[in-house]
XYZ file of C-alpha atoms in Angstrom:
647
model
C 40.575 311.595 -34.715
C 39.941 307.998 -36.367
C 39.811 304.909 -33.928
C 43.043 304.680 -32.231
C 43.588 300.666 -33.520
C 43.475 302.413 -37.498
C 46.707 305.398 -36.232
C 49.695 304.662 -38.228
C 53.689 305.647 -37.188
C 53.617 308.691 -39.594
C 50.043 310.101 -38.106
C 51.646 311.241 -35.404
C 54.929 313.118 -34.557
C 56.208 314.020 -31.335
C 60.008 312.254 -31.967
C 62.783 314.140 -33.133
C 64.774 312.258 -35.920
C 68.035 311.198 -34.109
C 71.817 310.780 -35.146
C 73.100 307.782 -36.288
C 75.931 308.394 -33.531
C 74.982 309.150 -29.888
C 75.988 308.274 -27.158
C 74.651 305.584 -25.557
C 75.347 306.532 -22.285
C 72.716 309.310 -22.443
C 70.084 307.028 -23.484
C 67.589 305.978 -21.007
C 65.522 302.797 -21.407
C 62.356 302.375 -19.635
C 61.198 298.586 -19.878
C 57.849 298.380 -19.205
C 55.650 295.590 -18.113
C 53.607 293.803 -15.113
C 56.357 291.600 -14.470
C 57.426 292.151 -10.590
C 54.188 291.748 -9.592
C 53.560 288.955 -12.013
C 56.394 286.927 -11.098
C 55.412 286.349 -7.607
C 56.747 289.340 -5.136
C 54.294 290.258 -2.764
C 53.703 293.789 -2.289
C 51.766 295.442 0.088
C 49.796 297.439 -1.967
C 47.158 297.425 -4.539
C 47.540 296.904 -8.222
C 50.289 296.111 -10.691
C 53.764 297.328 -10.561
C 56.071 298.247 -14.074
C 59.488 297.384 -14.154
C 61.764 300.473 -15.629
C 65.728 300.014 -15.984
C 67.343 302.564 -16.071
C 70.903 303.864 -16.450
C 70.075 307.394 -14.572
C 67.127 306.722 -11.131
C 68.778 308.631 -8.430
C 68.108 312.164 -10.289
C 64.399 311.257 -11.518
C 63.748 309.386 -8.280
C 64.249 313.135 -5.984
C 62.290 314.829 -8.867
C 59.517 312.039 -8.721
C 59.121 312.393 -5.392
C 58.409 315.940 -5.434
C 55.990 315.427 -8.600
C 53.936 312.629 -7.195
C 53.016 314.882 -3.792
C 51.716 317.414 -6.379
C 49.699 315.086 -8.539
C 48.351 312.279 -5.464
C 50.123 309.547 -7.240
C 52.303 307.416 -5.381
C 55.456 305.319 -6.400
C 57.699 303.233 -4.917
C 61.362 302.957 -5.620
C 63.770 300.375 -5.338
C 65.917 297.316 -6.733
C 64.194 294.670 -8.176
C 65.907 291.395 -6.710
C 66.495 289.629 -9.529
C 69.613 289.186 -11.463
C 71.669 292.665 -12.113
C 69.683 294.210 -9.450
C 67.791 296.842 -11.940
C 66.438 299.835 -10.504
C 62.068 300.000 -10.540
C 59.832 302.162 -10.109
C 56.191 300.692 -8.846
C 53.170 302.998 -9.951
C 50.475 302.276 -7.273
C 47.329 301.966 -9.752
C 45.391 301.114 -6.682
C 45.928 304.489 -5.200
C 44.754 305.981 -8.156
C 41.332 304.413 -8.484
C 39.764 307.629 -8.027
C 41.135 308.999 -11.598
C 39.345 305.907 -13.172
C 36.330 307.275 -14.955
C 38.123 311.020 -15.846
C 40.508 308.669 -17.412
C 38.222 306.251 -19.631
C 35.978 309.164 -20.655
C 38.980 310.908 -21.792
C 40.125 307.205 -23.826
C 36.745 307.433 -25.253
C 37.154 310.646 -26.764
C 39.887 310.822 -27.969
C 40.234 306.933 -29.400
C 36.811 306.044 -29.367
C 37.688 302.559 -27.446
C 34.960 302.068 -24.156
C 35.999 299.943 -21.426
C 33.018 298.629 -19.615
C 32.835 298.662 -15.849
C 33.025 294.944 -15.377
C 36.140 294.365 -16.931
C 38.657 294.903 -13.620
C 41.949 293.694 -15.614
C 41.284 296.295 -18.695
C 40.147 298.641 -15.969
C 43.710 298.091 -14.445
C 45.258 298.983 -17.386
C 43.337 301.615 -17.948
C 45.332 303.161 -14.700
C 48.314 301.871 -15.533
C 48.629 303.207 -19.358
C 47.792 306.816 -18.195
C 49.990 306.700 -15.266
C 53.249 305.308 -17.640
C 52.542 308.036 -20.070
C 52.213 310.439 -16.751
C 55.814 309.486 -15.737
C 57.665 309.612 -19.208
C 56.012 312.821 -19.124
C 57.685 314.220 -16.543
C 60.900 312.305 -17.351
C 60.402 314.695 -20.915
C 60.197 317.752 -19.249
C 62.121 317.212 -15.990
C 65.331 318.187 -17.867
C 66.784 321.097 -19.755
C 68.285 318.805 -22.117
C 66.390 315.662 -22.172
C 68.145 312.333 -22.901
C 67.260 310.006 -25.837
C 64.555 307.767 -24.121
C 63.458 304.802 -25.232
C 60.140 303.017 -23.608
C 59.655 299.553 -24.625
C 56.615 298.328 -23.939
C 55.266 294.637 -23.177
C 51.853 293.101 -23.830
C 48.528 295.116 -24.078
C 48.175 295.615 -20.662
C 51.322 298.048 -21.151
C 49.974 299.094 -24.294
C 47.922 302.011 -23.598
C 50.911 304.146 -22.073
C 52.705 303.813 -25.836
C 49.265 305.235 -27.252
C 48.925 308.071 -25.148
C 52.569 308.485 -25.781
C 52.091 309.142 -29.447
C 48.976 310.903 -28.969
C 50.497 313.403 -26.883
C 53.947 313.689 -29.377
C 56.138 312.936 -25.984
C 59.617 312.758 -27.390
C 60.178 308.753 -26.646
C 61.273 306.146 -28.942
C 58.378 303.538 -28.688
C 58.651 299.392 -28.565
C 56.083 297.313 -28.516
C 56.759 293.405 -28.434
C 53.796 291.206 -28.205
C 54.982 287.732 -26.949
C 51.035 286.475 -27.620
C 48.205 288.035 -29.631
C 44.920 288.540 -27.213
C 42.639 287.196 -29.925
C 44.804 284.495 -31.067
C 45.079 282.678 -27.487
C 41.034 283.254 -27.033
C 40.944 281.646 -30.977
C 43.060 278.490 -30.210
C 41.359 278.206 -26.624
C 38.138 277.808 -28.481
C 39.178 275.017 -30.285
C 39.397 276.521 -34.044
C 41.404 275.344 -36.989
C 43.588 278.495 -36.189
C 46.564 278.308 -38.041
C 44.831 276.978 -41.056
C 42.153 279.548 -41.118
C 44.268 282.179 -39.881
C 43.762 285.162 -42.962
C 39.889 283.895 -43.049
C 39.208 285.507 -39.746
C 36.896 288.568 -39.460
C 39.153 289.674 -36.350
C 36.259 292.125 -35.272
C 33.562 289.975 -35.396
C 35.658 287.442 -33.502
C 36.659 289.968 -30.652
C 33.322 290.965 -29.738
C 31.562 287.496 -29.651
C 34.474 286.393 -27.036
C 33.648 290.224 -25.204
C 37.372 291.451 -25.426
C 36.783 294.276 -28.229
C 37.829 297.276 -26.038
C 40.772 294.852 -24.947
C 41.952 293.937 -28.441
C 41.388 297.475 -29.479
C 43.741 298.578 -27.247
C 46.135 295.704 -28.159
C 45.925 296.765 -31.831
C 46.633 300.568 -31.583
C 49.735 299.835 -29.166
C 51.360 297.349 -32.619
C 49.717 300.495 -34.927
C 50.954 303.465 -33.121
C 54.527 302.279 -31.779
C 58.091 303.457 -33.915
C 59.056 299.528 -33.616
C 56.675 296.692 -33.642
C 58.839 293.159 -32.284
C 57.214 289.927 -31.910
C 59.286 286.977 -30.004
C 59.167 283.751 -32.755
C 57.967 283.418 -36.681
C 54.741 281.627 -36.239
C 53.983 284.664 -34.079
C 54.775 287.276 -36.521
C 52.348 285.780 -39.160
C 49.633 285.900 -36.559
C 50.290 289.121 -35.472
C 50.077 290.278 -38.905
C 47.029 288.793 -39.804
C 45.329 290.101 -36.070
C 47.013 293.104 -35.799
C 47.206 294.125 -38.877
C 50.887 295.023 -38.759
C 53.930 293.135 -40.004
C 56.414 293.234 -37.111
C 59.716 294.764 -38.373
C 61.598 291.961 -36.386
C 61.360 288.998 -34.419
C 63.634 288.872 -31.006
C 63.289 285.570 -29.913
C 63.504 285.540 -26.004
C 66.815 284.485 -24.700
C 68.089 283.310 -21.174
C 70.736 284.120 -18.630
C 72.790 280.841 -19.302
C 75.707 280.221 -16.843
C 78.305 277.400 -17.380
C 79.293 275.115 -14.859
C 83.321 275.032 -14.265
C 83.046 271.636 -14.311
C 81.588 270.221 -17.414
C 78.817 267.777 -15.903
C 78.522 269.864 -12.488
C 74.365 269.885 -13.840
C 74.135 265.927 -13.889
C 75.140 266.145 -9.800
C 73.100 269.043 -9.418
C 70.236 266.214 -11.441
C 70.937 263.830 -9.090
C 70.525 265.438 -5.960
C 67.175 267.515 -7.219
C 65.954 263.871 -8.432
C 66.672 262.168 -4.948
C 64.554 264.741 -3.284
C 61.778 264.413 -5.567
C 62.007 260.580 -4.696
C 61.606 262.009 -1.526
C 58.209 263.376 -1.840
C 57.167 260.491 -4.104
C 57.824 257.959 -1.203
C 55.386 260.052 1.296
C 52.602 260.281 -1.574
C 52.471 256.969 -2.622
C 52.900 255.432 1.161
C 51.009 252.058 1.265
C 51.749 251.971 -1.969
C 54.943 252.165 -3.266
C 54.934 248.790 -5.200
C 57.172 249.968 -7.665
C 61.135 250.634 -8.286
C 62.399 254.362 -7.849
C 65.455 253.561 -9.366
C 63.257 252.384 -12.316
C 61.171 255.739 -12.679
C 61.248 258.476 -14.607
C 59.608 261.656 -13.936
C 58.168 263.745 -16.476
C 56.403 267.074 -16.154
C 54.196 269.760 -17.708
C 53.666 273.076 -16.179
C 52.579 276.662 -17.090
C 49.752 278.757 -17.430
C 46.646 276.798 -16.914
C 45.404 276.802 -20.764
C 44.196 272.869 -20.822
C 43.716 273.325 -24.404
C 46.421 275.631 -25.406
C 49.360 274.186 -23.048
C 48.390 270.642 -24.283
C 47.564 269.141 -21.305
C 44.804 267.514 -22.925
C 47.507 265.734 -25.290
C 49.581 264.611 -22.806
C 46.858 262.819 -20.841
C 45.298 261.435 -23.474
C 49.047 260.020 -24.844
C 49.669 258.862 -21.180
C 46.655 256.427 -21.304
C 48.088 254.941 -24.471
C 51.657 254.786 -22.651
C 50.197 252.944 -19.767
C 48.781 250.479 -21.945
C 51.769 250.139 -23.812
C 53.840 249.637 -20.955
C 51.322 247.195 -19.432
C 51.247 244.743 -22.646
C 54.991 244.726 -22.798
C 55.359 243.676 -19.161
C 57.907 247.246 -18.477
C 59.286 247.208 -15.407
C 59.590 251.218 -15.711
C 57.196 253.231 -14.047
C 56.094 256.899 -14.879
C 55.342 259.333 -12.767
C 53.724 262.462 -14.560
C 53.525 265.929 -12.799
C 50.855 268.766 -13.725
C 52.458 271.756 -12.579
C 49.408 274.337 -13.620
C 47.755 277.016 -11.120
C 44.295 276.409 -9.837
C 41.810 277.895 -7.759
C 42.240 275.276 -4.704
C 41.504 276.148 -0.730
C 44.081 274.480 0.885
C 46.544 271.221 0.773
C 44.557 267.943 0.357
C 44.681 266.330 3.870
C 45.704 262.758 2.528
C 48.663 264.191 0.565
C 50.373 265.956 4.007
C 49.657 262.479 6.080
C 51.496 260.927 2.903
C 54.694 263.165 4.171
C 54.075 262.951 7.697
C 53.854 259.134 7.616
C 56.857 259.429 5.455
C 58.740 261.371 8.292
C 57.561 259.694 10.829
C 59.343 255.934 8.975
C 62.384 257.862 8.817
C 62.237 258.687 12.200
C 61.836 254.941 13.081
C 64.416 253.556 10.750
C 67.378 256.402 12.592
C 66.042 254.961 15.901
C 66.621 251.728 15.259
C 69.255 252.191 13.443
C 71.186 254.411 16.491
C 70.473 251.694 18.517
C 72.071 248.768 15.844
C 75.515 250.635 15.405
C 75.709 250.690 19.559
C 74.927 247.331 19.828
C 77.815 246.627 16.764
C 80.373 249.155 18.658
C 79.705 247.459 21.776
C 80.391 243.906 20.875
C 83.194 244.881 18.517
C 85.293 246.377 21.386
C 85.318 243.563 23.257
C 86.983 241.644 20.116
C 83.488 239.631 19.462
C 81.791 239.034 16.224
C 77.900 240.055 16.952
C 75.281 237.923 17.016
C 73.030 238.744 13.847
C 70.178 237.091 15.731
C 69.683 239.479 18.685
C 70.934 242.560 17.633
C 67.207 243.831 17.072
C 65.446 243.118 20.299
C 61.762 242.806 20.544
C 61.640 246.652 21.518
C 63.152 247.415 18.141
C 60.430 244.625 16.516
C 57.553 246.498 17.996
C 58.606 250.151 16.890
C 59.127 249.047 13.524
C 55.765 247.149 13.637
C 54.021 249.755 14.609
C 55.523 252.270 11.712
C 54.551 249.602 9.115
C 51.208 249.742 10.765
C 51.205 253.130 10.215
C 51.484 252.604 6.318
C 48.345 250.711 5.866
C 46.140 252.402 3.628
C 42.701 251.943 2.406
C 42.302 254.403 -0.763
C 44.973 255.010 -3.386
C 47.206 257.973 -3.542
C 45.578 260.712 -4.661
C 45.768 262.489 -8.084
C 45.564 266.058 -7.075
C 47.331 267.895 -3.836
C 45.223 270.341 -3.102
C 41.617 270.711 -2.504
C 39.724 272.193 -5.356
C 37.367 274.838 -5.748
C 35.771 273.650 -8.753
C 36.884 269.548 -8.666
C 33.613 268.890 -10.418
C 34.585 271.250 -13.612
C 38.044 271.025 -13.460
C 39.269 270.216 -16.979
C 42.548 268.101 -15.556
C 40.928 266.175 -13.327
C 37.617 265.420 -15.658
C 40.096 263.918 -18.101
C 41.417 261.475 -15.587
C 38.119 260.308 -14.529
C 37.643 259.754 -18.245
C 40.802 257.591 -18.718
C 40.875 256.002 -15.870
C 44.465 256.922 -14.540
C 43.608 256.358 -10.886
C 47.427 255.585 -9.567
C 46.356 252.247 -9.288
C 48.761 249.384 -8.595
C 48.131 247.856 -12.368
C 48.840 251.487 -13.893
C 52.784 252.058 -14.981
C 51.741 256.142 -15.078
C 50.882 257.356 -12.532
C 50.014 261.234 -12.202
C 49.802 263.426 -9.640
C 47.940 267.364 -9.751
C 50.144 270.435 -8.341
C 47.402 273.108 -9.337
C 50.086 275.585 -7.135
C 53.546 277.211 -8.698
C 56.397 275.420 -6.666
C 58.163 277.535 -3.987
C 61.221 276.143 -1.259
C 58.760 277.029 1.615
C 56.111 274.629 0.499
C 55.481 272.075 3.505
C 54.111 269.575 0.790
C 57.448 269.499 -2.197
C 59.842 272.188 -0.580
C 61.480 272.851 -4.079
C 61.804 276.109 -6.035
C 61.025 275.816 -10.287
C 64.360 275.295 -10.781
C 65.235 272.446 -8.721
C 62.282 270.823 -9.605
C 62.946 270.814 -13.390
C 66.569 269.806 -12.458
C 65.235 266.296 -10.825
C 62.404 265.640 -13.471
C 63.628 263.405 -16.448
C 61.307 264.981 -19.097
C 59.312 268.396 -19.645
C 56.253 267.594 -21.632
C 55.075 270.500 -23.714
C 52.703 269.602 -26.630
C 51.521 272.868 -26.947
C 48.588 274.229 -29.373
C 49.112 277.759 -28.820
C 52.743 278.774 -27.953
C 54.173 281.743 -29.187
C 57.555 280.908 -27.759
C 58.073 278.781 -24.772
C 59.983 279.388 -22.248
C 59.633 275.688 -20.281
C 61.218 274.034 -22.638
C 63.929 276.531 -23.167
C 64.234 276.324 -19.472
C 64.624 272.227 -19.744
C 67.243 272.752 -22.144
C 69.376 275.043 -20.619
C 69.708 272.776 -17.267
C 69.974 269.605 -19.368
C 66.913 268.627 -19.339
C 65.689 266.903 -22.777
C 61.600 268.347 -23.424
C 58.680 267.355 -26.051
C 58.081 270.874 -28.178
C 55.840 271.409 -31.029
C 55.724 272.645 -34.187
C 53.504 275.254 -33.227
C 55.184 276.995 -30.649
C 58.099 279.507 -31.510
C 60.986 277.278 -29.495
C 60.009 274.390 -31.146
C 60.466 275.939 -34.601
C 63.782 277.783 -33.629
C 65.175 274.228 -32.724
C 64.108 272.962 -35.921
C 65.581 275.824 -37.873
C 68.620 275.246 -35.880
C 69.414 271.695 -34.937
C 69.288 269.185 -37.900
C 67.918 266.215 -35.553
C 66.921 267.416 -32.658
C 65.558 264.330 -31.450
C 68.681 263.390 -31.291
C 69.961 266.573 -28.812
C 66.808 265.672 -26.963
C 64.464 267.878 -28.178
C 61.225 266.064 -29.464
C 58.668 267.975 -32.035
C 55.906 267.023 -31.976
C 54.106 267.596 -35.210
C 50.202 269.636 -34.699
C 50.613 271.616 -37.576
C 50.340 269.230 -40.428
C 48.176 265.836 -38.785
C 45.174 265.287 -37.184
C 44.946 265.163 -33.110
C 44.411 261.744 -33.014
C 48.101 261.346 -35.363
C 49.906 263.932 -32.782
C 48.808 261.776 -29.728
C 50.176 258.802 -31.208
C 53.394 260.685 -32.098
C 53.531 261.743 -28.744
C 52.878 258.550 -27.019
C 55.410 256.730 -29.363
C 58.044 259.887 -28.214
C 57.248 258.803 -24.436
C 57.811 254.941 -25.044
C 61.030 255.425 -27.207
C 62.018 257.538 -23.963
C 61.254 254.873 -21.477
C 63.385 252.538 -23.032
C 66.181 254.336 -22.521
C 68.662 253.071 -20.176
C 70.346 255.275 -17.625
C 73.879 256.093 -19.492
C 71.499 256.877 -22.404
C 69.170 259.200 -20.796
C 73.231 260.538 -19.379
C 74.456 261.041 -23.001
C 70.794 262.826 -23.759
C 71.604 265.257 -21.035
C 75.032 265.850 -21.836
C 73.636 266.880 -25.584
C 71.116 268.788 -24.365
C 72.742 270.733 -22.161
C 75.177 271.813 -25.161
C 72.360 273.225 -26.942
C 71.920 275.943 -24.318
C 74.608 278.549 -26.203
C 71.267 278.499 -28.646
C 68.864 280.377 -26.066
C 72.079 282.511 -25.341
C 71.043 286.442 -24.786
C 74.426 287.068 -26.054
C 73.984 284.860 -29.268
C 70.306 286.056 -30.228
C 71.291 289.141 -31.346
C 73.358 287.654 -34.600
C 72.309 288.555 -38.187
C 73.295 285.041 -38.814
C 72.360 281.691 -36.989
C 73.913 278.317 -36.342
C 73.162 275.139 -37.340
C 74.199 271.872 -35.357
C 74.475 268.706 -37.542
C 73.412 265.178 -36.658
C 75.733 263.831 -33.774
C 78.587 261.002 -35.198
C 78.201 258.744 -32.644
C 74.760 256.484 -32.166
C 72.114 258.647 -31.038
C 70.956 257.562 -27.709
C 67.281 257.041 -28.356
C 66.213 253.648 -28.712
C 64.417 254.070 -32.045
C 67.855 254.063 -33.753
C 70.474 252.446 -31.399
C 70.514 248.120 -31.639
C 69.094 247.548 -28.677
C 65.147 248.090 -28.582
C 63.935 246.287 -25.465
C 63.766 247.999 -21.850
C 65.540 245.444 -20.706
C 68.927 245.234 -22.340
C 71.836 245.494 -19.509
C 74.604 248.327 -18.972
C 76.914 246.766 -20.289
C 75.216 246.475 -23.868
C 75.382 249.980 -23.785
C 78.834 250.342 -22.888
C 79.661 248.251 -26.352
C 77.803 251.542 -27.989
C 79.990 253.897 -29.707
C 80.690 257.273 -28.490
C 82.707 259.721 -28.084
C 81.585 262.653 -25.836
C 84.761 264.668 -26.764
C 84.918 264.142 -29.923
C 81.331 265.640 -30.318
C 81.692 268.712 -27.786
C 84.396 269.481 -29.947
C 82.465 269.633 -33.348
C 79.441 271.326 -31.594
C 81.400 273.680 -30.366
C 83.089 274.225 -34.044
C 78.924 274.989 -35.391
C 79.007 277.695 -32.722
C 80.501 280.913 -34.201
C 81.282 283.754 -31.959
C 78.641 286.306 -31.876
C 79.252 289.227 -33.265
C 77.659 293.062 -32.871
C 74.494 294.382 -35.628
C 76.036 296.681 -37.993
C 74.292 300.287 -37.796
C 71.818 300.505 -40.293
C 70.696 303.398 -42.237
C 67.260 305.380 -40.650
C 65.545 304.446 -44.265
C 66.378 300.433 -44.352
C 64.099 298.315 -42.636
C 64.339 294.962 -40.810
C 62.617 291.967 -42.994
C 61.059 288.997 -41.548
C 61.902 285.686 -42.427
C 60.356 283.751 -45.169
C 56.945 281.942 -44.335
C 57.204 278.362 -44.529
């Protein structure tokens, strides 16, 4: 048999043509993917986990049961707690370490792809492929009459399972959906011309100089061997074609859950409230300090995968240096706080940044106390029918304790960039670029940035917030991506209102485009990387973050309110159309300074009140550009899915 990456669909049957007409009700879909273990449950055992909804578990899970004591495998059953409660199964690939080398000898010979020892993650999916194609195995035979199954598959690390599907004709419709190519995010983290050189690439040559040939290998025969190859946004489909060497038959971008409030701006309370606790935190980590206005700050954020390169973190800091000057020579009285929200490998919470909270606590504590013992005072000399004496309310008690908490305050070093200790703070490629721009959180600086190498969670004792919230209180999510297949942050931002920086180069930000006629307008900035130079795309980017500083507050409202309309876009329910929207440029004056009257930071409210606009008037006609999805036609077993046209 040729290398596994070179199979095609027709080499190999196993798959019984079906009837345009079943019913779906007999159909079982088996999703699978790393993602329970991925998304942060903590299980206590070894290895990944893959995710399978199903319509039928209860049957397969007593039969399962059975099968695993037979074969020494072990999996777990259960509800995964997410939305819709799916049923999973978890296949222990821990447990099954033993099976290892039978296994890779047996990928070896019969695909001709080696995994060397070293490599634990391909090693891992090594497991994880046989034991999937194990347990759609026995789902095939399990039954006299076998229901129409349908595995989709998710990433290469899922991949092998598909293969050994095909190779051993199991009677399962096959998915495979790539949502990034292997090669293409090692490419673009190496700092290539990538999309510009994209057919010039000798895609072997590349794989083994970066040591991931067995892993792209295995990447390359899941898109070759499976009945339906999907990729999530355009850009990615011409990449995957040129890598892969397969044209996907469609593109699915990937959709959200979106939920509408009852009451139409229920998400600018629920921005409020998430923004006031964030103030929160900023008042303990900038104690001593905090020489600047809150109610003249504005958060933005970038978080994600830590890919300096890819993510564009190495934009954004760069563009914030130029911001901070530019703020600085026009005498702003905003200030800009900018939060790195990327994964590290860190040892514990930085010491400095939980005194920042304690001492934070410990003022509040101080200002109740006093405050308690104010209102008695007040009660007491009101209900004798006296007016109190300002002048010795506060007696020198009340003096002293507040002395003392300003005491507390004093502090000789500035707030500190990151919040965590770091493993590798000499090499980290975040914190190297501050040292090199000199954003120190100085009092002179108007940006200010502060280093969460952690993923936010509710029990944190340093910012108590889950994701959500978080995003919810920022002002902006800054995403000048390199490499970004589709983006899910910024879809995320715009779903709960929140206005984000995209780029031409990611999948979300070209969906926008193709959809929105100015987005900057609906508060979604793209920033061009495609088609100018870095040095261009900074100063686009900086020039997006000044135009947004100058907003005023009903501005940055009216942004929201627009944003928050686009979320029908990212709609599950509204992906699936043959046919897409398109929402036109709003009537009334777009909030962003660059095209209302007013240009300075400083004009008042009620210049903006003399603004026209009518937020009725445009929900109205953006609802109108929304047409009511609508089910795919059945098509024919012979007609095919095209892609879109290349730009």
């Amino acid at each position: 048999m040729p290398l596994a990456r070179s199979l095609s669909v027709t080499s190999l049957s196993g798959l019984e043509e079906w009837d345009e007409e079943f019913d779906r009700e007999d159909a079982v879909l088996f999703e699978i993917a790393w993602e329970v273990a991925n998304k942060g449950v903590h299980v206590s055992f070894l290895g990944y986990d893959v995710s399978m909804l199903m319509y039928h578990c209860t049957h397969l899970h007593a039969y399962l049961q059975r099968s695993t004591l037979k074969f020494k495998f072990r999996v777990y059953f259960g509800r995964w707690l997410i939305e819709g409660s799916p049923y999973v199964i978890l296949l222990d690939v821990g447990f099954t370490a033993w099976s290892l080398d039978r296994w890779k000898i047996e990928l070896w010979e019969n695909f001709s792809i080696g995994v060397p020892w070293f490599d634990r993650e391909a090693n891992d999916a090594v497991l994880f492929g046989f034991l999937t194609a194990w347990l759609l195995g026995e789902v095939c035979t399990q039954c006299d009459e076998p229901p129409h199954i349908v595995a989709h598959f998710h990433e290469w690390l899922a991949g092998l399972g598909l293969v050994l599907c095909r190779q051993r004709q199991l009677p399962v419709a096959t998915i495979f959906t790539t949502h990034a190519t292997l090669l293409g995010r090692y490419l673009c983290a190496g700092s290539v011309d990538f999309y510009n050189k994209l057919a010039e690439f000798n895609v072997d040559k590349e794989a083994g100089d970066r040591q991931i040939y067995h892993r792209y290998c295995l990447e390359r025969a899941a898109a070759r061997c499976a009945h339906v190859f999907t990729t999530v946004s355009q850009i990615t489909a011409v990449e995957a074609e040129h890598l892969l060497k397969r044209k996907p038959d469609i593109v699915t971008p990937n959709g959200l859950n979106v939920k509408k409030f009852s009451a139409m701006h229920e998400f600018q309370n629920l921005h409020a409230q998430s923004k006031a606790r964030i103030q929160e935190f900023v008042r303990g980590h900038f104690y001593g300090h905090l020489d600047f206005n809150l109610d003249k700050t504005v958060f933005l954020f970038i978080a994600g995968r830590y890919e300096f390169s890819n993510k564009g973190a190495d934009l954004f800091l760069e563009a914030l240096a130029r911001l901070n000057y530019l703020l600085r020579v026009n005498h702003s009285e905003v200030t800009i706080i900018a939060f790195f929200i990327m994964p590290a490998r860190t040892n514990n919470f930085n010491v400095e940044t939980l005194k920042g909270q304690a001492v934070r606590k410990q003022l509040w504590d101080t200002a109740q106390t006093v405050k308690e013992r104010f209102g008695k005072k007040l009660y007491e000399s009101l209900l004798v029918g006296q007016l109190p004496d300002v002048s010795k309310m506060l007696d020198k008690e009340d003096f002293t304790m507040m002395k003392r908490a300003i005491f507390a305050t004093q502090r000789q070093c500035l707030p500190p960039i990151c919040t965590h200790n770091m493993l590798e703070d000499s090499s980290d490629p975040i914190l190297n670029c501050i040292r090199r721009i000199g954003l120190f959180n100085s009092a002179q600086d108007r940006v200010k940035v502060i280093f969460h190498p952690e993923f936010l969670s509710s029990t944190s004792p340093l910012l108590p917030m889950d994701y959500e919230e978080f995003v919810r209180g920022c002002h902006l999510g800054v995403f000048p991506s390199y490499y970004e297949p589709w983006g899910y942050t910024p879809a995320e931002c715009t779903v709960m209102g929140i206005p984000s920086v995209s780029t031409n180069l990611s999948g979300f930000g070209c969906f926008m485009e193709e959809h929105i006629a100015d987005p900057s307008a609906y508060g979604i900035y793209i920033l061009d990387r495609r088609y100018r130079g870095v040095d261009e795309s900074c100063n686009q980017l900086t020039s997006f973050l000044f135009q947004f500083c100058q907003q005023s507050r009903r501005q940055r409202i009216i942004q929201r309110n627009r944003t928050e309309r686009l979320s029908d876009l990212l709609d599950w329910r509204y992906l699936g159309r043959a046919t897409g929207f398109r929402y036109p440029r709003p009537a009334s004056v777009p909030p962003s300074p660059a095209h209302s009257l007013h240009s300075s930071p400083h004009h008042s409210e009620a210049e903006d009140e003399e603004e026209p606009y009518d937020e009725d008037l445009e929900v109205e006609k953006d609802r109108v550009n929304i047409r009511q999805p609508f089910n795919l036609p059945n098509r024919n077993k012979n007609q095919t899915v095209g892609l879109p046209e290349k730009n």
